[in-house]
Coordinates of C-alpha atoms in Angstrom, one line a residue:
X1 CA -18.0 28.0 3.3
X2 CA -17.9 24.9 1.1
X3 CA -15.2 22.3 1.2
X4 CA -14.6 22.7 -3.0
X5 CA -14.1 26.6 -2.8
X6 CA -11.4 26.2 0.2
X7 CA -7.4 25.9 -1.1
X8 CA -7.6 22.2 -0.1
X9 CA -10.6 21.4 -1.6
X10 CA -9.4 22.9 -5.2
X11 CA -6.0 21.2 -5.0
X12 CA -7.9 17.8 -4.0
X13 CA -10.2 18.2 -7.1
X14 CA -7.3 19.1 -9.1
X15 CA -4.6 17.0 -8.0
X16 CA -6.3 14.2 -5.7
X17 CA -9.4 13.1 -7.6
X18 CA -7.9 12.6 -11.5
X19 CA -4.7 10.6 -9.8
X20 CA -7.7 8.1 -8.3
X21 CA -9.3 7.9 -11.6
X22 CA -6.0 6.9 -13.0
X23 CA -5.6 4.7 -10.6
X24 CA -8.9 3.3 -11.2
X25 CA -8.6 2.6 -14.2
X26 CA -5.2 0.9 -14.4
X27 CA -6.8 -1.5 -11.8
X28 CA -9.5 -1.7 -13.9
X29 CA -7.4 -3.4 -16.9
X30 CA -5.3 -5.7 -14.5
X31 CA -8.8 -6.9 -13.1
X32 CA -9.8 -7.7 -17.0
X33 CA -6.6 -9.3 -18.0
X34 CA -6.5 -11.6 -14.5
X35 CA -10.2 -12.5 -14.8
X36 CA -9.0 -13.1 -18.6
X37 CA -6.4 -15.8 -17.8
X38 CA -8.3 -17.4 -15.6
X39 CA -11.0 -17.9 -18.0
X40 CA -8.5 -19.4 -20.4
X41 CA -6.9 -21.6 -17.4
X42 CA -10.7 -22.7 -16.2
X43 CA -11.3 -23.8 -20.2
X44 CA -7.8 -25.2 -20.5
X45 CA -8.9 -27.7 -17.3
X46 CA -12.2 -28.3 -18.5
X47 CA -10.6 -29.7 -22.0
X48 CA -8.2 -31.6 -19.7
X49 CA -11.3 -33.1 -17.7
X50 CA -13.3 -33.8 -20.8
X51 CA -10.4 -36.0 -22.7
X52 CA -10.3 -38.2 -19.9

């Protein structure tokens, strides 16, 4: 018997596996905006640097 046609393995692909993806994808954005800002703070030093 496969895993996917057992009660557990239904209610993990129904239940388990789209609550990851969600998951996934939130961390997904808050991995963009961070790597975002720090972009903007590296820039923001290197203007700092280059003035001086």
């Amino acid at each position: 018997m496969n895993f996917f046609d057992t009660v557990a393995g239904h209610n993990f692909t129904s239940y388990v596996v789209p609550e990851l993806i969600d998951v996934i994808e939130k961390l997904t954005v808050e991995l963009k905006r961070a790597n975002d800002l720090n972009e903007r703070k590296v820039k923001e030093e290197q203007k700092c640097v280059e003035e001086q």
